Amino acid sequence: MAPPVKVALQSGEGIAVPAANRQITLSLGANPSGGTLSGTVSALTDANGVATFSNLLIDKPGTGYTLIASSAGLVSATSTAFTVGSSQLVFTTAALSGTAAMTANLGPITIRRVD
């Protein structure tokens, strides 16, 4: 997911709590498409009480996903709903033709990601 997901510790009044080394774990809450959350799903908070998750991935596109952040002894929090889009790769180089050979040089191929 980009940008990275960040979870900040807060008091019941919504005030930031600067507490380092608290383990935060993320899991899927609402899962409209039956996706799987992968990547590093547990992280420690920094000195400001913020845990950063930089390599999360949900493997199926869908609308209405949520994440749940939990930590021992704390009340869990649920994210607002979000959408995971689908991407595909398409060739943008014109079709090439020629005689097939093990040493054929077809030149550069350009691939573009479409979201």
Coordinates of C-alpha atoms in Angstrom, one line a residue:
M1 CA 0.0 0.0 0.0
A2 CA 1.2 3.4 -0.8
P3 CA 1.8 5.6 1.1
P4 CA 2.8 3.6 4.1
V5 CA 0.1 3.0 6.8
K6 CA 0.8 4.7 10.1
V7 CA -0.9 4.0 13.4
A8 CA -0.5 6.6 16.2
L9 CA -1.2 6.0 19.9
Q10 CA -3.8 8.3 21.3
S11 CA -5.6 8.8 24.6
G12 CA -9.4 8.4 24.8
E13 CA -9.6 12.2 24.2
G14 CA -7.6 11.9 21.0
I15 CA -4.3 13.3 22.4
A16 CA -1.1 11.8 21.0
V17 CA 0.7 9.5 23.4
P18 CA 4.5 9.4 22.8
A19 CA 5.3 5.8 23.9
A20 CA 8.1 3.9 22.2
N21 CA 8.3 0.1 21.6
R22 CA 4.6 -0.7 21.8
Q23 CA 3.8 -3.6 19.4
I24 CA 1.0 -2.8 17.0
T25 CA -0.6 -5.5 14.9
L26 CA -2.8 -4.9 11.8
S27 CA -5.5 -7.3 10.5
L28 CA -8.3 -7.0 8.0
G29 CA -11.6 -5.8 9.4
A30 CA -14.2 -5.5 6.6
N31 CA -13.0 -7.8 3.8
P32 CA -15.5 -7.3 0.9
S33 CA -13.5 -9.3 -1.7
G34 CA -12.0 -12.1 0.5
G35 CA -8.5 -10.6 0.2
T36 CA -5.5 -11.6 2.2
L37 CA -3.3 -9.0 4.0
S38 CA 0.4 -9.7 3.7
G39 CA 3.6 -8.0 4.4
T40 CA 4.9 -7.0 7.8
V41 CA 1.7 -6.7 9.9
S42 CA 3.4 -6.0 13.2
A43 CA 5.5 -3.0 14.0
L44 CA 6.9 -1.2 17.1
T45 CA 6.0 2.4 17.8
D46 CA 8.7 5.1 17.6
A47 CA 9.4 7.7 20.3
N48 CA 6.3 9.6 19.1
G49 CA 4.0 6.6 19.5
V50 CA 3.7 6.0 15.8
A51 CA 4.1 2.6 14.1
T52 CA 4.8 2.6 10.4
F53 CA 3.8 -0.3 8.0
S54 CA 5.6 0.2 4.7
N55 CA 5.1 -3.1 2.8
L56 CA 1.4 -4.1 3.2
L57 CA -0.5 -5.7 0.4
I58 CA -4.0 -6.9 -0.1
D59 CA -4.2 -9.4 -2.9
K60 CA -7.7 -8.7 -4.3
P61 CA -9.3 -5.5 -5.5
G62 CA -12.4 -4.3 -3.7
T63 CA -14.2 -1.4 -2.1
G64 CA -14.9 -1.1 1.6
Y65 CA -11.8 -2.7 3.2
T66 CA -10.9 -1.7 6.7
L67 CA -7.8 -2.4 8.9
I68 CA -7.9 -3.1 12.6
A69 CA -5.0 -1.9 14.7
S70 CA -4.5 -3.7 18.0
S71 CA -2.0 -3.8 20.9
A72 CA -2.1 -5.7 24.2
G73 CA -3.8 -3.7 26.9
L74 CA -5.1 -1.1 24.5
V75 CA -8.5 -0.6 22.8
S76 CA -8.4 -1.6 19.1
A77 CA -9.0 0.9 16.4
T78 CA -10.6 0.5 13.0
S79 CA -9.6 2.5 9.9
T80 CA -12.0 4.3 7.6
A81 CA -13.0 2.2 4.6
F82 CA -10.7 2.3 1.6
T83 CA -10.5 0.8 -1.9
V84 CA -7.9 -1.5 -3.3
G85 CA -7.7 -1.0 -7.0
S86 CA -6.6 -3.4 -9.6
S87 CA -3.6 -3.0 -11.8
Q88 CA -2.5 -4.7 -14.9
L89 CA 0.5 -4.5 -17.1
V90 CA 0.1 -3.7 -20.8
F91 CA 2.6 -3.8 -23.6
T92 CA 3.0 -0.3 -25.2
T93 CA 5.5 -1.3 -27.8
A94 CA 4.2 -1.9 -31.4
A95 CA 3.9 -5.5 -32.4
L96 CA 7.1 -7.0 -33.8
S97 CA 7.5 -9.5 -36.6
G98 CA 10.3 -11.5 -37.9
T99 CA 11.8 -15.0 -38.1
A100 CA 11.9 -16.9 -34.9
A101 CA 15.4 -17.8 -33.8
M102 CA 17.2 -18.5 -30.5
T103 CA 19.3 -15.4 -31.0
A104 CA 16.7 -13.0 -32.4
N105 CA 17.1 -9.4 -31.1
L106 CA 13.6 -7.8 -31.0
G107 CA 14.8 -4.6 -29.4
P108 CA 13.4 -2.9 -26.3
I109 CA 9.9 -3.7 -25.0
T110 CA 7.9 -1.1 -23.0
I111 CA 5.5 -2.2 -20.4
R112 CA 3.1 0.2 -18.6
R113 CA 1.1 -0.3 -15.4
V114 CA -2.6 0.6 -15.7
D115 CA -4.6 1.3 -12.5

